[in-house]
Structures are given as C-alpha cells and as structure tokens.
PDB file of C-alpha atoms in Angstrom:
ATOM      1  CA  MET S 171     -59.886 127.121 -59.423  1.00  0.00           C
ATOM      2  CA  GLN S 172     -58.197 125.461 -56.456  1.00  0.00           C
ATOM      3  CA  ALA S 173     -60.705 122.606 -56.579  1.00  0.00           C
ATOM      4  CA  PHE S 174     -59.965 122.085 -60.288  1.00  0.00           C
ATOM      5  CA  GLU S 175     -56.239 122.115 -59.597  1.00  0.00           C
ATOM      6  CA  ARG S 176     -56.579 119.640 -56.736  1.00  0.00           C
ATOM      7  CA  TYR S 177     -58.699 117.209 -58.799  1.00  0.00           C
ATOM      8  CA  PHE S 178     -56.522 117.656 -61.871  1.00  0.00           C
ATOM      9  CA  LEU S 179     -53.344 116.883 -59.942  1.00  0.00           C
ATOM     10  CA  SER S 180     -54.987 113.988 -58.139  1.00  0.00           C
ATOM     11  CA  ALA S 181     -56.176 112.433 -61.408  1.00  0.00           C
ATOM     12  CA  ASN S 182     -52.711 112.850 -62.926  1.00  0.00           C
ATOM     13  CA  ARG S 183     -51.058 111.260 -59.892  1.00  0.00           C
ATOM     14  CA  TRP S 184     -53.482 108.331 -59.818  1.00  0.00           C
ATOM     15  CA  ALA S 185     -52.893 107.677 -63.514  1.00  0.00           C
ATOM     16  CA  LEU S 186     -49.151 107.561 -62.807  1.00  0.00           C
ATOM     17  CA  ILE S 187     -49.595 105.330 -59.764  1.00  0.00           C
ATOM     18  CA  LEU S 188     -51.801 102.866 -61.632  1.00  0.00           C
ATOM     19  CA  LEU S 189     -49.516 102.767 -64.669  1.00  0.00           C
ATOM     20  CA  LEU S 190     -46.424 102.187 -62.549  1.00  0.00           C
ATOM     21  CA  ALA S 191     -48.167  99.538 -60.440  1.00  0.00           C
ATOM     22  CA  ALA S 192     -49.436  97.678 -63.512  1.00  0.00           C
ATOM     23  CA  MET S 193     -46.045  97.856 -65.184  1.00  0.00           C
ATOM     24  CA  SER S 194     -44.326  96.567 -62.036  1.00  0.00           C
ATOM     25  CA  VAL S 195     -46.749  93.652 -61.694  1.00  0.00           C
ATOM     26  CA  ILE S 196     -46.371  92.690 -65.347  1.00  0.00           C
ATOM     27  CA  ILE S 197     -42.575  92.730 -65.157  1.00  0.00           C
ATOM     28  CA  PHE S 198     -42.503  90.867 -61.820  1.00  0.00           C
ATOM     29  CA  VAL S 199     -44.881  88.161 -63.058  1.00  0.00           C
ATOM     30  CA  ASN S 200     -42.921  87.781 -66.284  1.00  0.00           C
ATOM     31  CA  VAL S 201     -39.598  87.398 -64.462  1.00  0.00           C
ATOM     32  CA  ALA S 202     -41.114  84.972 -61.948  1.00  0.00           C
ATOM     33  CA  LEU S 203     -42.657  82.886 -64.726  1.00  0.00           C
ATOM     34  CA  ARG S 204     -39.397  82.850 -66.656  1.00  0.00           C
ATOM     35  CA  TYR S 205     -37.343  81.585 -63.715  1.00  0.00           C
ATOM     36  CA  LEU S 206     -39.943  79.277 -62.155  1.00  0.00           C
ATOM     37  CA  THR S 207     -41.486  77.703 -65.255  1.00  0.00           C
ATOM     38  CA  SER S 208     -39.108  78.570 -68.124  1.00  0.00           C
ATOM     39  CA  GLN S 209     -42.089  80.284 -69.787  1.00  0.00           C
ATOM     40  CA  SER S 210     -42.763  83.977 -70.180  1.00  0.00           C
ATOM     41  CA  LEU S 211     -45.483  86.339 -71.260  1.00  0.00           C
ATOM     42  CA  GLU S 212     -44.879  87.190 -74.915  1.00  0.00           C
ATOM     43  CA  TRP S 213     -46.437  90.615 -74.589  1.00  0.00           C
ATOM     44  CA  ALA S 214     -44.896  91.708 -71.257  1.00  0.00           C
ATOM     45  CA  GLU S 215     -41.844  93.524 -72.623  1.00  0.00           C
ATOM     46  CA  GLU S 216     -43.780  95.388 -75.301  1.00  0.00           C
ATOM     47  CA  VAL S 217     -46.619  96.437 -72.995  1.00  0.00           C
ATOM     48  CA  SER S 218     -44.264  97.528 -70.205  1.00  0.00           C
ATOM     49  CA  ARG S 219     -42.234  99.598 -72.694  1.00  0.00           C
ATOM     50  CA  HIS S 220     -45.393 101.333 -73.888  1.00  0.00           C
ATOM     51  CA  MET S 221     -46.446 101.948 -70.292  1.00  0.00           C
ATOM     52  CA  MET S 222     -43.052 103.526 -69.623  1.00  0.00           C
ATOM     53  CA  ILE S 223     -43.584 105.891 -72.550  1.00  0.00           C
ATOM     54  CA  TRP S 224     -46.951 106.908 -71.112  1.00  0.00           C
ATOM     55  CA  LEU S 225     -45.422 107.302 -67.639  1.00  0.00           C
ATOM     56  CA  THR S 226     -42.791 109.634 -69.038  1.00  0.00           C
ATOM     57  CA  PHE S 227     -45.220 111.946 -70.801  1.00  0.00           C
ATOM     58  CA  LEU S 228     -47.900 111.904 -68.095  1.00  0.00           C
ATOM     59  CA  GLY S 229     -45.315 112.440 -65.362  1.00  0.00           C
ATOM     60  CA  ALA S 230     -43.576 115.415 -66.970  1.00  0.00           C
ATOM     61  CA  GLY S 231     -46.312 117.834 -65.878  1.00  0.00           C
ATOM     62  CA  PRO S 232     -46.215 117.134 -62.136  1.00  0.00           C
ATOM     63  CA  VAL S 233     -42.421 117.250 -62.197  1.00  0.00           C
ATOM     64  CA  LEU S 234     -42.568 120.616 -64.008  1.00  0.00           C
ATOM     65  CA  ARG S 235     -45.020 122.140 -61.535  1.00  0.00           C
ATOM     66  CA  TYR S 236     -42.709 121.300 -58.616  1.00  0.00           C
ATOM     67  CA  GLY S 237     -39.524 122.496 -60.328  1.00  0.00           C
ATOM     68  CA  GLY S 238     -38.074 119.011 -60.643  1.00  0.00           C
ATOM     69  CA  HIS S 239     -36.682 119.291 -64.161  1.00  0.00           C
ATOM     70  CA  ILE S 240     -33.049 120.228 -64.606  1.00  0.00           C
ATOM     71  CA  ALA S 241     -32.490 123.950 -65.079  1.00  0.00           C
ATOM     72  CA  VAL S 242     -29.542 126.259 -65.612  1.00  0.00           C
ATOM     73  CA  GLU S 243     -30.259 129.300 -63.474  1.00  0.00           C
ATOM     74  CA  ASN S 244     -26.919 131.141 -63.442  1.00  0.00           C
ATOM     75  CA  LEU S 245     -27.960 133.884 -65.861  1.00  0.00           C
ATOM     76  CA  GLN S 246     -31.189 134.801 -64.105  1.00  0.00           C
ATOM     77  CA  ASP S 247     -29.351 134.762 -60.760  1.00  0.00           C
ATOM     78  CA  ALA S 248     -26.821 137.259 -62.113  1.00  0.00           C
ATOM     79  CA  LEU S 249     -29.471 139.655 -63.440  1.00  0.00           C
ATOM     80  CA  PRO S 250     -31.289 142.303 -61.394  1.00  0.00           C
ATOM     81  CA  ARG S 251     -34.867 141.444 -60.340  1.00  0.00           C
ATOM     82  CA  ALA S 252     -36.472 142.976 -63.447  1.00  0.00           C
ATOM     83  CA  GLY S 253     -33.985 141.181 -65.702  1.00  0.00           C
ATOM     84  CA  GLY S 254     -34.671 137.889 -63.948  1.00  0.00           C
ATOM     85  CA  ILE S 255     -38.409 138.340 -64.453  1.00  0.00           C
ATOM     86  CA  ALA S 256     -37.857 139.156 -68.126  1.00  0.00           C
ATOM     87  CA  MET S 257     -35.676 136.047 -68.477  1.00  0.00           C
ATOM     88  CA  ARG S 258     -38.370 133.879 -66.853  1.00  0.00           C
ATOM     89  CA  VAL S 259     -41.041 135.388 -69.139  1.00  0.00           C
ATOM     90  CA  LEU S 260     -38.889 134.389 -72.113  1.00  0.00           C
ATOM     91  CA  VAL S 261     -38.360 130.890 -70.695  1.00  0.00           C
ATOM     92  CA  ALA S 262     -42.101 130.524 -70.012  1.00  0.00           C
ATOM     93  CA  ALA S 263     -42.955 131.628 -73.561  1.00  0.00           C
ATOM     94  CA  LEU S 264     -40.437 129.166 -75.016  1.00  0.00           C
ATOM     95  CA  LEU S 265     -41.818 126.372 -72.841  1.00  0.00           C
ATOM     96  CA  PHE S 266     -45.403 127.073 -73.891  1.00  0.00           C
ATOM     97  CA  GLY S 267     -44.249 127.106 -77.513  1.00  0.00           C
ATOM     98  CA  PHE S 268     -42.480 123.782 -77.078  1.00  0.00           C
ATOM     99  CA  PHE S 269     -45.480 122.219 -75.348  1.00  0.00           C
ATOM    100  CA  GLY S 270     -47.713 123.414 -78.186  1.00  0.00           C
ATOM    101  CA  PHE S 271     -45.259 121.912 -80.673  1.00  0.00           C
ATOM    102  CA  MET S 272     -45.432 118.618 -78.742  1.00  0.00           C
ATOM    103  CA  VAL S 273     -49.218 118.578 -79.035  1.00  0.00           C
ATOM    104  CA  TRP S 274     -49.200 119.446 -82.725  1.00  0.00           C
ATOM    105  CA  TYR S 275     -46.382 117.115 -83.733  1.00  0.00           C
ATOM    106  CA  GLY S 276     -47.701 114.315 -81.518  1.00  0.00           C
ATOM    107  CA  TRP S 277     -51.038 114.601 -83.280  1.00  0.00           C
ATOM    108  CA  LEU S 278     -49.285 114.294 -86.649  1.00  0.00           C
ATOM    109  CA  TYR S 279     -47.453 111.195 -85.418  1.00  0.00           C
ATOM    110  CA  MET S 280     -50.754 109.694 -84.306  1.00  0.00           C
ATOM    111  CA  GLU S 281     -52.291 110.298 -87.718  1.00  0.00           C
ATOM    112  CA  ARG S 282     -49.308 108.741 -89.497  1.00  0.00           C
ATOM    113  CA  THR S 283     -49.252 105.627 -87.330  1.00  0.00           C
ATOM    114  CA  MET S 284     -52.982 104.914 -87.055  1.00  0.00           C
ATOM    115  CA  PHE S 285     -52.725 101.846 -89.277  1.00  0.00           C
ATOM    116  CA  GLN S 286     -49.282 100.640 -88.196  1.00  0.00           C
ATOM    117  CA  MET S 287     -49.610  97.840 -85.619  1.00  0.00           C
ATOM    118  CA  THR S 288     -47.316  96.889 -82.764  1.00  0.00           C
ATOM    119  CA  ALA S 289     -45.455  93.606 -83.151  1.00  0.00           C
ATOM    120  CA  VAL S 290     -46.970  91.461 -80.419  1.00  0.00           C
ATOM    121  CA  THR S 291     -50.195  93.051 -79.182  1.00  0.00           C
ATOM    122  CA  GLN S 292     -51.284  94.273 -82.629  1.00  0.00           C
ATOM    123  CA  ILE S 293     -52.612  97.610 -81.410  1.00  0.00           C
ATOM    124  CA  PRO S 294     -52.158 100.761 -83.497  1.00  0.00           C
ATOM    125  CA  PHE S 295     -48.976 102.683 -82.740  1.00  0.00           C
ATOM    126  CA  ALA S 296     -51.196 105.768 -82.573  1.00  0.00           C
ATOM    127  CA  TRP S 297     -52.261 104.598 -79.090  1.00  0.00           C
ATOM    128  CA  ILE S 298     -48.641 104.749 -77.957  1.00  0.00           C
ATOM    129  CA  TYR S 299     -47.915 108.038 -79.722  1.00  0.00           C
ATOM    130  CA  ALA S 300     -51.047 109.555 -78.144  1.00  0.00           C
ATOM    131  CA  ALA S 301     -48.914 109.963 -75.015  1.00  0.00           C
ATOM    132  CA  MET S 302     -47.080 112.853 -76.675  1.00  0.00           C
ATOM    133  CA  PRO S 303     -49.998 115.217 -77.399  1.00  0.00           C
ATOM    134  CA  ILE S 304     -51.789 114.278 -74.184  1.00  0.00           C
ATOM    135  CA  GLY S 305     -48.594 114.817 -72.198  1.00  0.00           C
ATOM    136  CA  GLY S 306     -48.113 118.155 -73.978  1.00  0.00           C
ATOM    137  CA  LEU S 307     -51.626 119.267 -73.050  1.00  0.00           C
ATOM    138  CA  LEU S 308     -51.024 118.222 -69.449  1.00  0.00           C
ATOM    139  CA  LEU S 309     -47.762 120.178 -69.424  1.00  0.00           C
ATOM    140  CA  ILE S 310     -49.601 123.272 -70.649  1.00  0.00           C
ATOM    141  CA  VAL S 311     -52.247 122.968 -67.925  1.00  0.00           C
ATOM    142  CA  HIS S 312     -49.715 122.248 -65.158  1.00  0.00           C
ATOM    143  CA  PHE S 313     -47.531 125.171 -66.217  1.00  0.00           C
ATOM    144  CA  LEU S 314     -50.520 127.526 -66.510  1.00  0.00           C
ATOM    145  CA  LEU S 315     -51.310 126.736 -62.884  1.00  0.00           C
ATOM    146  CA  VAL S 316     -47.822 127.692 -61.632  1.00  0.00           C
ATOM    147  CA  VAL S 317     -46.416 130.094 -64.237  1.00  0.00           C
ATOM    148  CA  ARG S 318     -47.311 133.305 -62.389  1.00  0.00           C
ATOM    149  CA  GLY S 319     -45.380 132.306 -59.269  1.00  0.00           C
ATOM    150  CA  TYR S 320     -42.495 131.085 -61.409  1.00  0.00           C
ATOM    151  CA  VAL S 321     -42.222 134.286 -63.425  1.00  0.00           C
ATOM    152  CA  LEU S 322     -42.703 136.790 -60.611  1.00  0.00           C
ATOM    153  CA  ARG S 323     -41.023 135.068 -57.662  1.00  0.00           C
ATOM    154  CA  ARG S 324     -39.255 132.021 -59.122  1.00  0.00           C
ATOM    155  CA  GLU S 325     -41.533 129.817 -57.050  1.00  0.00           C
ATOM    156  CA  PHE S 326     -42.891 126.421 -57.875  1.00  0.00           C
ATOM    157  CA  ALA S 327     -45.753 124.571 -56.248  1.00  0.00           C
ATOM    158  CA  SER S 328     -44.901 122.951 -52.930  1.00  0.00           C
ATOM    159  CA  ASP S 329     -46.036 119.547 -51.821  1.00  0.00           C
ATOM    160  CA  ALA S 330     -45.313 117.341 -48.831  1.00  0.00           C
ATOM    161  CA  HIS S 331     -44.545 114.440 -51.190  1.00  0.00           C
ATOM    162  CA  PHE S 332     -42.343 116.232 -53.680  1.00  0.00           C
ATOM    163  CA  ASP S 333     -40.286 119.342 -53.120  1.00  0.00           C
ATOM    164  CA  ALA S 334     -37.433 119.946 -55.532  1.00  0.00           C
ATOM    165  CA  ASN S 335     -35.862 122.574 -53.286  1.00  0.00           C
ATOM    166  CA  ALA S 336     -35.749 120.231 -50.296  1.00  0.00           C
ATOM    167  CA  SER S 337     -34.224 117.395 -52.323  1.00  0.00           C
ATOM    168  CA  ALA S 338     -31.685 119.736 -53.917  1.00  0.00           C
ATOM    169  CA  SER S 339     -30.370 120.759 -50.520  1.00  0.00           C
ATOM    170  CA  LEU S 340     -29.771 117.166 -49.357  1.00  0.00           C
TER     171      LEU S 340
END
C-alpha cells in the first residue's frame, strides 16, 4: 500500500508540475511576443485558463492530504476526545459525500458539454469539465489514504516539501 501511495502522490505531483510549467511558459512567451513583436498567441489565454482549472482540481487532493485547506477547528478543540473523534467522523463523511457529488455532477457536466466547443481552440468543453470528476476521484483516494489518522488523531500526512502545521506556525 505504501508503494501505491508513493507512486500515486508522485504521479499527481508530476502532473501538477508539468501543468504549471507549461502554463508558465505559454504565458511568458505570449507576453514576450506581445511586447517584442506586437503579436500574440491567440490561444494562449484560453489554454492557460483551462490549465489553471485543471491545476485547481488536480492540486486539491495533495493539499487535502497535508491539511492545507482552511478549516474551522474551534468546536472539535472544545469537545472531549471522543466528541472530537465523532466530529471528525462526521466531517469525513460529509467530505466523502461532497467528493462523490463532485464526481457525479462533473460527469453530468461533461455529458452536457461534449458537443460545445471552446472559442479559440475548438476543443469540447467536456475536456475542461473532466477536471471536476477526475479531481473528485483524486480527492477520494487522497483522503482515503489519510482519513484514519485524521479521524483518530487529527493528523495529516507530513512531507518535507509541504507541512501545513509548520507554515501555520510561521
């Protein structure tokens, strides 16, 4: 299971790195062309916007697993240990329900937009909306890998590159 988790996280991170790098290059080249030649890439803004959508949905899972999303924790802090665990079980169940809703509703969006084309690149909007169900599935997998520690001990995964607790104390 640890090997799966390591490869899964690595693949997710590399997808994010490549998307961000490609988006940065496209935007840089477009700005440079605009100022140096008074020309620009017609498709750069649209493609970079779609890449940002994919970055958002693909990046939500790693941020979740490290506890990087905003949370209001006052109530569970005020409860006794058993109450805090019960509260985290409820939160985990609600999160899994929401992630499932994302997958289901994202799939419906994909079906509805299969034949609607983007303005410049003329690709189906379903390719852009696919980020929602795929991101939802990734959120489910990421949360499954850390939910036990979250519920029982309020722990998230730790990583040398990203630690929400360390950045919160700065």
